[in-house]
Each structure stands twice: as C-alpha cells, then as structure tokens.
C-alpha cells in the first residue's frame, strides 16, 4: 500500500503459548522514530483467559475498538467478562467485538493456529486499508509463505482469511 507501517513486538519467555504484545502504527507519512504506543485505537486479545490475567484495555482510546477471540456466547460473555472490563467498555464508548477464531481454526484444519483469522478480522474492523485490498494482500502473502507446502495448506489459510472477515460479531 501507500501507507507506512511500524511494528514493535515484545514476547514472553515461553516459546509456545506465551504472550506477545504488538504495537503497530500505520500512517501516510514516513514514521521517523520508534516508540511503544501508549494510546491505542485497536486492541485484540487472542486468548480469552487473558481477560482475567491482564489489563487488556489499559491504554485503549475512548471510542477505540476491542476484539476478543473467545468461545463464549453472549450469555457466557456476560458471566465471564470482569466487571472492571465491562465498565471500561461502557464508560469509554469502546466498540467491542468477538470472534470464535479457536473454533474456526479447528474447523478449517489449522488447529490452534488462528493468526490468519485474527489478522483478517483486524483489517475488517480497523479499516486501515479497504478490506478488499487487505484480503488480496493477505492471500498474496499466503501464497508466498505457504505455496511450497501445497494447495491444501494455501486453501486452509485462504479459508481462514474469509472466515475472519465475516465472523466478527
């Protein structure tokens, strides 16, 4: 795209199953300096257990967007979300969305690998670029990354993109 991007990532010491915090910035002007984001427009949580372990919404701007990957239906969501989180969402006009990327990944054959589902959901909600462009670029990246693993792997990841775009609630 014509946009500039910058990403800073911090990883847990665990190789698998650890927490990763990604600070992503996009802009029309060249990004000259590196720093972590203190006020985010968008926060996503890929693991529902984290709602009890971390202050996920700390730093999310008023009117920002929060995406939670969870297996909970609406009633269970009301039971499981901490009161402090619900209050922050209400008091700060947070646009709150859920997706069951866990079920999607399992159903389409990717197992616990939900990254492509969550990436496409991000682009659908964040509106950084038109969703049609994001879908095209994601699918091009899938061919580059997984093309040598066969058509079946490429198709599963294409399905992950399609499902991530249409499954956000």
Coordinates of C-alpha atoms in Angstrom, one line a residue:
X1 CA 0.0 0.0 0.0
X2 CA 1.0 3.6 0.1
X3 CA 0.9 3.5 3.9
X4 CA 4.0 3.4 6.1
X5 CA 4.0 0.8 8.9
X6 CA 6.0 0.2 12.0
X7 CA 5.8 -2.7 14.4
X8 CA 7.4 -3.3 17.8
X9 CA 6.9 -6.6 19.5
X10 CA 7.5 -8.0 22.9
X11 CA 7.5 -11.7 23.6
X12 CA 7.0 -13.8 26.7
X13 CA 10.0 -16.1 27.5
X14 CA 7.8 -19.1 26.7
X15 CA 8.2 -20.1 23.1
X16 CA 4.8 -21.5 22.6
X17 CA 1.7 -20.3 24.5
X18 CA 3.4 -17.2 25.8
X19 CA 2.0 -13.7 25.4
X20 CA 3.0 -11.4 22.6
X21 CA 2.3 -7.7 22.6
X22 CA 2.3 -6.0 19.2
X23 CA 2.5 -2.2 18.8
X24 CA 1.6 -1.4 15.2
X25 CA 1.4 2.0 13.7
X26 CA 0.2 2.9 10.2
X27 CA 0.4 6.3 8.6
X28 CA 0.5 8.3 5.3
X29 CA 3.8 9.9 6.4
X30 CA 7.1 8.2 6.9
X31 CA 7.4 7.1 10.5
X32 CA 10.7 8.5 11.8
X33 CA 11.0 7.3 15.4
X34 CA 10.4 4.1 17.3
X35 CA 8.3 4.1 20.4
X36 CA 5.6 2.0 22.0
X37 CA 2.0 3.0 21.7
X38 CA 0.5 4.5 24.9
X39 CA -2.9 5.1 23.5
X40 CA -4.2 2.6 21.0
X41 CA -7.1 2.8 18.6
X42 CA -7.4 -1.0 18.5
X43 CA -6.7 -3.8 20.9
X44 CA -7.2 -7.5 20.2
X45 CA -6.9 -10.4 22.6
X46 CA -6.3 -13.8 21.0
X47 CA -6.8 -15.8 24.3
X48 CA -9.9 -15.5 26.4
X49 CA -8.1 -16.5 29.6
X50 CA -6.2 -13.2 29.4
X51 CA -9.3 -11.2 30.4
X52 CA -8.6 -12.4 33.9
X53 CA -4.8 -12.1 33.8
X54 CA -4.1 -8.8 32.2
X55 CA -5.5 -5.2 32.0
X56 CA -6.2 -5.6 28.3
X57 CA -7.9 -2.3 27.8
X58 CA -5.3 -0.2 29.5
X59 CA -4.4 2.5 27.0
X60 CA -7.3 1.8 24.6
X61 CA -8.5 5.2 23.5
X62 CA -12.1 6.4 24.1
X63 CA -14.1 5.2 21.1
X64 CA -11.5 2.6 20.3
X65 CA -12.1 -1.0 19.2
X66 CA -11.6 -4.2 21.2
X67 CA -11.6 -7.6 19.6
X68 CA -11.8 -10.7 21.8
X69 CA -11.3 -14.2 20.5
X70 CA -13.5 -16.4 22.7
X71 CA -15.7 -19.5 22.7
X72 CA -18.3 -17.7 24.8
X73 CA -21.8 -17.0 23.6
X74 CA -23.5 -13.7 24.6
X75 CA -24.8 -15.0 27.9
X76 CA -21.5 -16.7 28.8
X77 CA -19.6 -13.5 27.8
X78 CA -21.7 -11.5 30.3
X79 CA -20.8 -14.1 33.0
X80 CA -17.1 -14.3 32.2
X81 CA -16.0 -10.7 31.5
X82 CA -14.7 -9.0 34.6
X83 CA -16.9 -6.1 35.8
X84 CA -13.9 -3.7 35.6
X85 CA -13.6 -4.5 31.9
X86 CA -17.4 -4.2 31.2
X87 CA -17.3 -0.8 33.0
X88 CA -14.4 0.5 30.9
X89 CA -16.1 -0.6 27.7
X90 CA -19.3 1.2 28.7
X91 CA -17.7 4.4 30.1
X92 CA -15.3 4.8 27.1
X93 CA -17.6 4.0 24.2
X94 CA -15.5 1.1 23.2
X95 CA -16.6 -0.8 20.1
X96 CA -16.5 -4.4 21.4
X97 CA -16.4 -7.4 19.0
X98 CA -15.9 -11.1 19.5
X99 CA -14.8 -13.9 17.2
X100 CA -14.5 -17.6 17.8
X101 CA -11.2 -18.0 15.9
X102 CA -10.5 -21.0 18.0
X103 CA -13.4 -22.9 16.5
X104 CA -12.7 -21.5 13.1
X105 CA -9.1 -22.7 13.1
X106 CA -10.1 -26.2 14.3
X107 CA -12.9 -26.5 11.8
X108 CA -10.9 -25.5 8.7
X109 CA -7.9 -27.7 9.7
X110 CA -5.5 -25.2 11.1
X111 CA -5.8 -26.5 14.6
X112 CA -4.8 -23.8 17.1
X113 CA -3.2 -21.6 14.5
X114 CA -5.6 -18.6 14.4
X115 CA -3.2 -15.9 13.3
X116 CA -4.7 -15.5 9.8
X117 CA -8.2 -15.5 11.2
X118 CA -7.4 -12.7 13.6
X119 CA -5.4 -10.7 11.0
X120 CA -8.3 -10.6 8.6
X121 CA -10.7 -9.7 11.5
X122 CA -8.3 -6.9 12.4
X123 CA -8.3 -5.5 8.9
X124 CA -12.0 -5.7 8.6
X125 CA -12.6 -3.8 11.9
X126 CA -9.6 -1.4 11.9
X127 CA -10.2 0.0 8.4
X128 CA -6.5 0.7 7.9
X129 CA -7.0 -0.1 4.2
X130 CA -10.1 -1.2 2.3
X131 CA -11.0 -4.7 3.3
X132 CA -10.8 -5.9 -0.4
X133 CA -7.2 -4.7 -0.6
X134 CA -6.4 -6.3 2.8
X135 CA -7.9 -9.6 1.6
X136 CA -5.9 -9.5 -1.6
X137 CA -2.6 -8.7 0.2
X138 CA -3.2 -11.4 2.9
X139 CA -3.9 -14.0 0.2
X140 CA -0.8 -13.0 -1.7
X141 CA 1.3 -13.4 1.4
X142 CA -0.2 -16.8 2.0
X143 CA 0.9 -18.0 -1.4
X144 CA 4.4 -16.6 -0.7
X145 CA 4.7 -18.2 2.7
X146 CA 2.9 -21.5 2.2
X147 CA 2.8 -22.1 -1.6
X148 CA 5.5 -24.7 -1.4
X149 CA 3.5 -26.6 1.2
X150 CA 0.8 -27.4 -1.3
X151 CA -2.7 -26.3 -2.4
X152 CA -4.4 -27.8 0.7
X153 CA -2.4 -25.6 3.1
X154 CA -3.0 -22.5 0.9
X155 CA -6.7 -23.2 0.8
X156 CA -6.9 -23.6 4.6
X157 CA -5.3 -20.2 5.0
X158 CA -7.5 -18.6 2.4
X159 CA -10.5 -20.0 4.3
X160 CA -9.1 -18.5 7.5
X161 CA -9.0 -15.1 5.8
X162 CA -12.5 -15.4 4.5
X163 CA -13.9 -16.6 7.9
X164 CA -12.0 -13.9 9.8
X165 CA -13.6 -11.2 7.7
X166 CA -17.2 -12.5 8.0
X167 CA -17.2 -14.0 11.5
X168 CA -16.8 -10.9 13.7
X169 CA -19.8 -10.3 15.9

